XYZ file of C-alpha atoms in Angstrom:
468
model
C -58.744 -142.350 86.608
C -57.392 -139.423 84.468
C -59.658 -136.292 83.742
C -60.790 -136.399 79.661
C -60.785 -132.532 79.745
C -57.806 -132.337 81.405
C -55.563 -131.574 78.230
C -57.890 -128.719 76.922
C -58.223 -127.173 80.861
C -54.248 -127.192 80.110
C -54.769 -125.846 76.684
C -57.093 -123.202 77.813
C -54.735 -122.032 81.055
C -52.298 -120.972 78.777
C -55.003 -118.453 76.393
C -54.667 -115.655 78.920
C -50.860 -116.064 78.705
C -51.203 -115.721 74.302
C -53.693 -113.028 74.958
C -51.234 -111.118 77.145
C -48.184 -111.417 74.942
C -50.247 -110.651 72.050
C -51.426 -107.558 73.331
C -48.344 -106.549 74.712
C -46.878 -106.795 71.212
C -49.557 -104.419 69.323
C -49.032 -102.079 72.411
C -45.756 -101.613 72.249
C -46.048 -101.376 67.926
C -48.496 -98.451 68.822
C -46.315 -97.083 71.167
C -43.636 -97.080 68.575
C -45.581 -95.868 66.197
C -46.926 -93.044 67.794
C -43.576 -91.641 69.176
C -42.709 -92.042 65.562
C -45.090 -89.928 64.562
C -45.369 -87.305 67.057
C -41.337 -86.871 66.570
C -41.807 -86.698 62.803
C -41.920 -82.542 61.426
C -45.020 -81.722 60.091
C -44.457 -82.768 56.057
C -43.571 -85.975 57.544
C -46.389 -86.446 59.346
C -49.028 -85.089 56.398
C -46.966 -88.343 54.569
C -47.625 -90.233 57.037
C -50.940 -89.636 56.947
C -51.129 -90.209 53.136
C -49.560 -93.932 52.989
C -52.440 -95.070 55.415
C -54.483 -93.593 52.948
C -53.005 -95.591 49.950
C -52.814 -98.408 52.013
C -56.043 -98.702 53.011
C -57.748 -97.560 50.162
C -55.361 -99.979 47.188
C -58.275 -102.920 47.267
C -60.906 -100.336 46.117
C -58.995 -98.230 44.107
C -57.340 -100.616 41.905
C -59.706 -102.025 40.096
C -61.420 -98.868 39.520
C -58.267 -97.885 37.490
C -57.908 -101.252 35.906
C -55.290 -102.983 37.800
C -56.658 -106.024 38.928
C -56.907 -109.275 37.121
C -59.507 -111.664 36.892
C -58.651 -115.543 37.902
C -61.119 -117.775 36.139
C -59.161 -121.108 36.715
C -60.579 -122.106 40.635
C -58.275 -123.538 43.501
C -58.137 -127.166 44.223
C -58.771 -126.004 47.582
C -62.343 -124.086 46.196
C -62.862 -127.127 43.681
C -62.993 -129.603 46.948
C -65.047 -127.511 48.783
C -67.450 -127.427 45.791
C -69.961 -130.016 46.614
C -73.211 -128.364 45.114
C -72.052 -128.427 41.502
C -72.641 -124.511 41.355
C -70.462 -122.860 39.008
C -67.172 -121.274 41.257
C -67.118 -117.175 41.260
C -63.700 -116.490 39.331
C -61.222 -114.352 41.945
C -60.282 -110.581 41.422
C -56.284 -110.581 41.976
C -55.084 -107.002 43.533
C -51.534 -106.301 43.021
C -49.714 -106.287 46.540
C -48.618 -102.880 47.785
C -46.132 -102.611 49.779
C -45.914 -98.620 50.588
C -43.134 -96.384 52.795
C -42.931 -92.457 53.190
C -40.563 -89.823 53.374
C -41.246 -85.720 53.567
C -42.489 -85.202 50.201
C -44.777 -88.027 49.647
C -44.824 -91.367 49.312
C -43.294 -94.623 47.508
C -44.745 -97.748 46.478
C -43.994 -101.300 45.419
C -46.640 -102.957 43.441
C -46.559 -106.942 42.194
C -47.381 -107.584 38.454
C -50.395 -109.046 37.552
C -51.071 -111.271 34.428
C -52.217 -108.131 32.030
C -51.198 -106.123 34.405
C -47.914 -104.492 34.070
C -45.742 -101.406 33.719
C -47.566 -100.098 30.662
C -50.526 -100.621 32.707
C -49.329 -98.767 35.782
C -48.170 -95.977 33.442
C -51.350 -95.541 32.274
C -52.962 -95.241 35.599
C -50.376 -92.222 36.823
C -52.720 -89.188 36.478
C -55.294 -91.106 38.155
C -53.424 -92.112 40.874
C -52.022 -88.991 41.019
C -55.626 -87.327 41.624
C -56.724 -90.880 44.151
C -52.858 -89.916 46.268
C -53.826 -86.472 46.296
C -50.135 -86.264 44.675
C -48.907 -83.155 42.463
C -46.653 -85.689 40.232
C -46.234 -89.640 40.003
C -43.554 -90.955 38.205
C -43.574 -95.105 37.798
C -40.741 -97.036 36.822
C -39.553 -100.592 36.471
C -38.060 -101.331 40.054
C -37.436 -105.055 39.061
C -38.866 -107.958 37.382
C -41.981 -108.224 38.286
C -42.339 -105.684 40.463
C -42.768 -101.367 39.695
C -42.008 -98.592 41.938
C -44.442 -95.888 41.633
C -43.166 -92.294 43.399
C -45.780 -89.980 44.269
C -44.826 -86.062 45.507
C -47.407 -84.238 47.631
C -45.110 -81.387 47.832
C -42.657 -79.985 44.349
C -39.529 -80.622 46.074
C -37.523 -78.213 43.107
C -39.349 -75.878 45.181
C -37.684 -76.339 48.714
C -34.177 -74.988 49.046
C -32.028 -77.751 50.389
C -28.190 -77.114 52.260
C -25.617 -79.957 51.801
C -23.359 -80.534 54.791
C -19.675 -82.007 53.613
C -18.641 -84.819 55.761
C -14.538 -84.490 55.255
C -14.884 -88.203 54.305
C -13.427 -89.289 51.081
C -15.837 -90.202 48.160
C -16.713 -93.483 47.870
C -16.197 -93.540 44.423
C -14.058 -90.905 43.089
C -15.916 -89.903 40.011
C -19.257 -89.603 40.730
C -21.081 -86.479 41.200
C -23.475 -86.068 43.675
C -25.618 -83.223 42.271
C -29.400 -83.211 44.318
C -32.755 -84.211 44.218
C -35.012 -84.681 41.035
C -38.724 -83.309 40.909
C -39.780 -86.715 42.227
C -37.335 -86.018 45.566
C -35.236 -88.857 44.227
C -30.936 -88.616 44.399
C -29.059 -87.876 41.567
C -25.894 -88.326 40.364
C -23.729 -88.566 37.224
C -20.952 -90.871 36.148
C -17.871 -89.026 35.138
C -15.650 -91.759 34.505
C -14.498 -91.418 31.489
C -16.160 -88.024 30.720
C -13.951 -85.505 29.418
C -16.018 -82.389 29.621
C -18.839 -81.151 31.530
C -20.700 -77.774 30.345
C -22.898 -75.663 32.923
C -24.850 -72.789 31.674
C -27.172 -70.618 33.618
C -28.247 -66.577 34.443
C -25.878 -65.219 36.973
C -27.214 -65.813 40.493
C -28.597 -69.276 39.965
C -26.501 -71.856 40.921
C -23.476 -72.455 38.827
C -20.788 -71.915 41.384
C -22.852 -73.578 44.151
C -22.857 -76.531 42.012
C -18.791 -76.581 42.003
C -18.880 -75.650 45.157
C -20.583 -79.053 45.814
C -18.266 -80.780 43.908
C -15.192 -79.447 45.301
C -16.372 -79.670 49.060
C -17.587 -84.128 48.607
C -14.400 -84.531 46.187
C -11.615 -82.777 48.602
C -10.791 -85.077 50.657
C -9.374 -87.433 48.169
C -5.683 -87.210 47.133
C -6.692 -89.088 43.914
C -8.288 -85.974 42.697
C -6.676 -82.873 42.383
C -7.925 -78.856 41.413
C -6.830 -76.387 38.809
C -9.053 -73.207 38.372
C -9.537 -70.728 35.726
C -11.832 -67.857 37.610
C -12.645 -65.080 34.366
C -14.592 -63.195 36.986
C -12.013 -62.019 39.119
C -8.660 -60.652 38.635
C -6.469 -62.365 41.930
C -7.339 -65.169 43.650
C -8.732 -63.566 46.761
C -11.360 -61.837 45.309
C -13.711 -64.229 43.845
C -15.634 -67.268 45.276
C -12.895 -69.638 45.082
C -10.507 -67.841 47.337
C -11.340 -70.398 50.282
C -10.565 -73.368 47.937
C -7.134 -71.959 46.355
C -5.229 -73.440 48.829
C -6.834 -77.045 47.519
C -5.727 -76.049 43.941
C -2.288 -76.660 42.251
C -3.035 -74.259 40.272
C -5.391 -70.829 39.374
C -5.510 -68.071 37.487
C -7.967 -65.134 37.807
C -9.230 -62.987 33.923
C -5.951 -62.592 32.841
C -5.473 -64.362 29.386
C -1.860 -64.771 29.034
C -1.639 -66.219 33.090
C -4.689 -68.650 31.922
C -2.877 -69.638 28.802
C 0.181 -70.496 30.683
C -1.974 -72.613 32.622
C -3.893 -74.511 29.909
C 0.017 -74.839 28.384
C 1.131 -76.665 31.188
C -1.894 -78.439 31.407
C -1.480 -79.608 27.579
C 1.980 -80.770 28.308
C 1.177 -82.604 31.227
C -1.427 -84.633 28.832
C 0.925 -85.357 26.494
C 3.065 -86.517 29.476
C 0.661 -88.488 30.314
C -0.224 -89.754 27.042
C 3.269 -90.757 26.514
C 3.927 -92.822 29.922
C 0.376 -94.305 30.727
C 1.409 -97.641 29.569
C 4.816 -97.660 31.133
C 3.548 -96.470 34.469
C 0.223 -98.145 35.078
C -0.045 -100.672 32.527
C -2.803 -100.189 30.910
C -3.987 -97.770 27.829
C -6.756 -95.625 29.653
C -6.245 -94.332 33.605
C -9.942 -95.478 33.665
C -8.906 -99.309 33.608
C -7.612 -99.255 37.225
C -9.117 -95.396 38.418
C -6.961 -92.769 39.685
C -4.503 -92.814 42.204
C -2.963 -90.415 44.473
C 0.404 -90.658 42.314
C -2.046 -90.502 39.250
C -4.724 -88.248 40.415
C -7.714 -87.560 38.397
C -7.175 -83.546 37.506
C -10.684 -81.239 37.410
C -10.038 -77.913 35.591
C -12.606 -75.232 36.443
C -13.042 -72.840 33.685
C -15.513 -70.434 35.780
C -16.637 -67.684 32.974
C -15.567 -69.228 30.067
C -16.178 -66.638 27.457
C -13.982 -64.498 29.434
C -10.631 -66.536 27.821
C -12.294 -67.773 24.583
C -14.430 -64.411 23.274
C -13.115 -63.054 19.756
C -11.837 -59.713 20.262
C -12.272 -57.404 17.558
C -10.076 -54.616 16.318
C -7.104 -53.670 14.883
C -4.551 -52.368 17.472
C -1.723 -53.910 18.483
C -3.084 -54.806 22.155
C -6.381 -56.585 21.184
C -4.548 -58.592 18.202
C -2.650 -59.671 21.758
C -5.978 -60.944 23.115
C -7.077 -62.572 19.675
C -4.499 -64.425 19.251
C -4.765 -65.448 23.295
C -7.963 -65.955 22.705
C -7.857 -68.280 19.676
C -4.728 -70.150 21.770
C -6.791 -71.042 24.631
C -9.444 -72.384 22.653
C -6.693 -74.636 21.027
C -5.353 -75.799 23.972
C -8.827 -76.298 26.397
C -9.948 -78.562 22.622
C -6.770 -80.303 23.428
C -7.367 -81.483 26.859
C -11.296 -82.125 26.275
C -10.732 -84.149 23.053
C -7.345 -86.689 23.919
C -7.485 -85.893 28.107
C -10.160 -88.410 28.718
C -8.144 -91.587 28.641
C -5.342 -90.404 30.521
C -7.389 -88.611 33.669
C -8.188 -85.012 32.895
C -11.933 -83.645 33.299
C -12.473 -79.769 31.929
C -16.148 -78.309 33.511
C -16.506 -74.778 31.567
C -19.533 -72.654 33.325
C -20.907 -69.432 31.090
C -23.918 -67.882 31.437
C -25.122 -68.586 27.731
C -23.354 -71.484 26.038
C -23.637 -70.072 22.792
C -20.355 -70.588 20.445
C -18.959 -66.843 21.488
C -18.872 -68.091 24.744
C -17.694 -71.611 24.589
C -16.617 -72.740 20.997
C -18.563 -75.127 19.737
C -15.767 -77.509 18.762
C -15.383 -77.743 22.735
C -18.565 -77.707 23.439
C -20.191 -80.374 21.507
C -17.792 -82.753 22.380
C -18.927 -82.460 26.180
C -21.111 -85.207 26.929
C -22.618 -83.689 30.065
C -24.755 -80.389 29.967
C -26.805 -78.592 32.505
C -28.435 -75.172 32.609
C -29.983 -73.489 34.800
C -32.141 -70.494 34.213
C -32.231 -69.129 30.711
C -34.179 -66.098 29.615
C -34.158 -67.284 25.884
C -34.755 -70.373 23.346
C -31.696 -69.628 21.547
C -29.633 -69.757 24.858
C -31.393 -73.192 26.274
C -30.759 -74.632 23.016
C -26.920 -74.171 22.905
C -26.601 -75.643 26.604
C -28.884 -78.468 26.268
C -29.270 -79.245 22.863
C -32.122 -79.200 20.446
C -34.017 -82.159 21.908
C -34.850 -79.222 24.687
C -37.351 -77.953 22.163
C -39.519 -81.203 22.973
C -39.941 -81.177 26.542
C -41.012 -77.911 27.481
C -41.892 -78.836 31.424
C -37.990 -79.151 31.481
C -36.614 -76.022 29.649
C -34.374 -73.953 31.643
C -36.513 -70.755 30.092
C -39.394 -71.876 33.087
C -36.715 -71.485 36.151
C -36.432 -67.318 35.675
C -38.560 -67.266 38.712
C -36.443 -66.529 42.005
C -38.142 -70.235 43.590
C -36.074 -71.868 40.949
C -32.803 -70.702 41.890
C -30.502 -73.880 42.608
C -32.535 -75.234 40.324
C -31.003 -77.021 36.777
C -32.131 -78.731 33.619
C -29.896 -81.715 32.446
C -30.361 -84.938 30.030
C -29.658 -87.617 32.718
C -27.288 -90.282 31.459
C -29.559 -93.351 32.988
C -33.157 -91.878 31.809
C -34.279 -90.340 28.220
C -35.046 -86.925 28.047
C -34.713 -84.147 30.287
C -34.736 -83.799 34.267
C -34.556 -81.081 36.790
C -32.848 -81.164 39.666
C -32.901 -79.057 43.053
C -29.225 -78.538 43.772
C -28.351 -77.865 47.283
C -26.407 -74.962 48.794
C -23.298 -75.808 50.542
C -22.781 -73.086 53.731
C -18.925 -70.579 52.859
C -17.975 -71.579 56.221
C -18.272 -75.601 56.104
C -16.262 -74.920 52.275
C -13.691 -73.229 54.350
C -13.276 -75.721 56.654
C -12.795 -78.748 54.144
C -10.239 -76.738 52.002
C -8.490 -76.399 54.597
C -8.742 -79.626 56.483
C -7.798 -80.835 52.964
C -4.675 -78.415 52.333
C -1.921 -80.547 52.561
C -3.209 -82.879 49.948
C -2.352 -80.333 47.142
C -0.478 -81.398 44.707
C 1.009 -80.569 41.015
C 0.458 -84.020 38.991
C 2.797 -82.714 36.651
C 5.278 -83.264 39.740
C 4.031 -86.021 40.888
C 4.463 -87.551 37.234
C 7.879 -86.307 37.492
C 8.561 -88.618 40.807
C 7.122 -91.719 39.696
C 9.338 -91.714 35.953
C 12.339 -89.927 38.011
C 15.266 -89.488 35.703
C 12.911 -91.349 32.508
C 11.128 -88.255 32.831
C 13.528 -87.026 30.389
C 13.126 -89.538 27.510
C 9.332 -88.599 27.399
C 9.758 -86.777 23.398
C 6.477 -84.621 23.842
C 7.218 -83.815 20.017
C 5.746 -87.051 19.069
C 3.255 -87.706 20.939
C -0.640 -86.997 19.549
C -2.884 -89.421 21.603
């Protein structure tokens, strides 16, 4: 006759075996952990330390601040159990949290509630700012249903950062990778279909740098190609672009009449352009199909801009010369900024104070970028950033004077209203070197390479009549 307890003895042999694997999975989870940790450098590990925190304290904090929501309807599951008629205790709902951490702090996922929402969140930042032991928390709409709330233990605008150029080319050609914001978050801007981009700042702060960037992640593409205007040195060698000249078709050092050959040629290869964009790529605007190595995308550093567009005063014969220069190469930059757009050019003009002796303001205005960094005046914040500066103070560029600030740069962001700051990072001479010259050979005049793809219809291009 068969054993009764025979199926549970069997049951029961296999517990230690459960047991075993069990513990052998939160043991090695520890283990991991742990190595994690102890490999992690020491801002990691304070972080690391903080999402336990928020973890572990969410439940109790929550509905301290308000964010919980109070279920009155009961489960059928409660209503079954129900059997003594008492009245069932309505349910507190906590948002789920689902946090993660990185060197400066830490960031969260939290579920929407019934009455319990962005607005709501928003509400609770300061508090949760003081609960996180955070100096900032910025909360956002990550999805439907869902917010992401970032939290910074340390000011990362604070921590110099180093960008390291991989030689790869961009993933997408016209987007600029510029740093981290003051919630250690990546930004970038969109430049398709941006004409002109304006960069003001004190001298020492960042402007270059922030080319420098540019140039170094944009390089290795042969759909993009360099022209410089450099009003702070006289020959190429001298100034901080001499590494990247031999990545530029073209560049011209303070000279006015050299740069106003160059913004001539430039001018004449827009009207080029203008005139053979539908016959050569089929479509009105370069932006329909993005640039190509036969149709690059040209960048036009004007580095010192008030150097080729200040009004010279007096009445000799040599500084009537650099007037009328002057006053030409304001015509002819206004050119390529206003009708260069559709057909692939992109002017960035750095000054140290945007005002309109430095940059006209016919140029100027119509540049739908801006940054700044450090100002030492209203006046000069103003004229880089616009007036709308006036109402976020936390974000004028007349705050970053302090040494700790340098990289540091004020812009309106295209995807966010109002003003952010951003921690640009410095990219190391020697790693520049190396990608201008890794990228050499790629150099190339699109003027000539316009010339190759029309060939001998090159000639039947009437630049006369052409005003796009």
């Amino acid at each position: 006759m068969k054993d009764p307890n025979a199926p549970a003895e069997g049951i029961f042999s296999h517990v230690p075996i459960v047991v075993t694997l069990v513990l052998a999975v939160l043991v090695g989870w520890a283990v991991c952990w742990v190595v994690r940790y102890v490999r992690a450098d020491a801002m990691t590990r304070q972080s690391i330390r903080q999402a336990i925190r928020v973890r572990w304290g969410w439940k109790r904090l929550a509905p301290m601040l308000k964010l919980s929501a109070t279920d009155k309807t009961p489960t059928a599951l409660a209503s079954l159990a129900n059997t003594n008629g008492k009245p069932i205790r309505p349910r507190v709902l906590i948002p789920a949290l689902r946090v993660k951490h990185d060197a400066y702090g830490v960031i969260a996922r939290a579920q929407c509630l019934p009455g319990v929402g962005l607005q709501q969140f928003q509400k609770a930042g300061p508090h949760l700012a003081d609960a996180w032991r955070c100096t900032r928390v910025a909360i956002t709409q990550d999805s439907p249903g869902q917010v992401l709330i970032r939290g910074v233990r340390l000011d990362p605008l604070k921590f110099p950062t180093e960008h390291h150029p991989t030689g790869e080319p961009p993933e997408e050609t016209a987007r600029w990778d510029l740093g981290l914001d003051e919630y250690a978050q990546a930004v970038s801007v969109n430049l398709t279909q941006v004409p002109g981009v304006t960069v003001a700042g004190l001298p020492g702060f960042g402007k270059t740098s922030l080319i420098n960037r540019l140039l170094s992640d944009w390089a290795p593409s042969p759909a993009v190609q360099f022209a410089c205007a450099d009003g702070k040195v006289s020959a190429a060698y001298e100034g901080d672009y001499a590494d990247w000249v031999q990545r530029m078709f073209a560049f011209v050092g303070d000279d006015l009449e050299e740069a106003n050959k160059l913004f001539r040629h430039l001018v004449e290869l827009r009207r080029a352009r203008s005139a053979s964009v539908r016959h050569v790529l089929g479509v009105k605007s370069m932006w329909d199909i993005g640039p190509s190595e036969s149709w690059p995308l040209v960048v036009l550093i004007v580095d010192e801009a008030h150097t080729y567009f200040r009004d010279h005063k007096g009445s000799d014969q040599q500084t009537k010369k650099l007037a009328a220069l002057a006053a030409e190469n304001a015509r002819l930059v206004e050119d390529l900024v206003k009708k260069g757009r559709s057909v692939g050019l992109l002017v960035i003009l750095t000054t140290q104070k945007s005002t309109g002796d430095a940059i006209p303001t016919f140029i100027r205005d119509v540049c739908p970028v801006g940054l700044s960094f450090a100002q030492k005046t209203a006046e000069a914040a103003v004229a880089a950033l616009g007036d709308e500066i006036r109402e976020w103070p936390d974000a004028n560029p007349i705050n970053l004077q302090d040494p700790t600030y340098v990289g540091v740069a004020s812009m309106n962001h295209q995807s966010q209203p109002g003003f952010t700051r951003i921690r640009t990072p410095y990219v190391p001479d020697a790693e520049a070197a190396r990608i201008a010259e890794e990228t050499a050979d790629l150099t190339a005049d699109p003027y000539a390479l316009l010339e190759a793809v029309l060939g001998p219809r090159m000639a039947d291009v009437d630049l006369t009549k052409i005003d796009a």
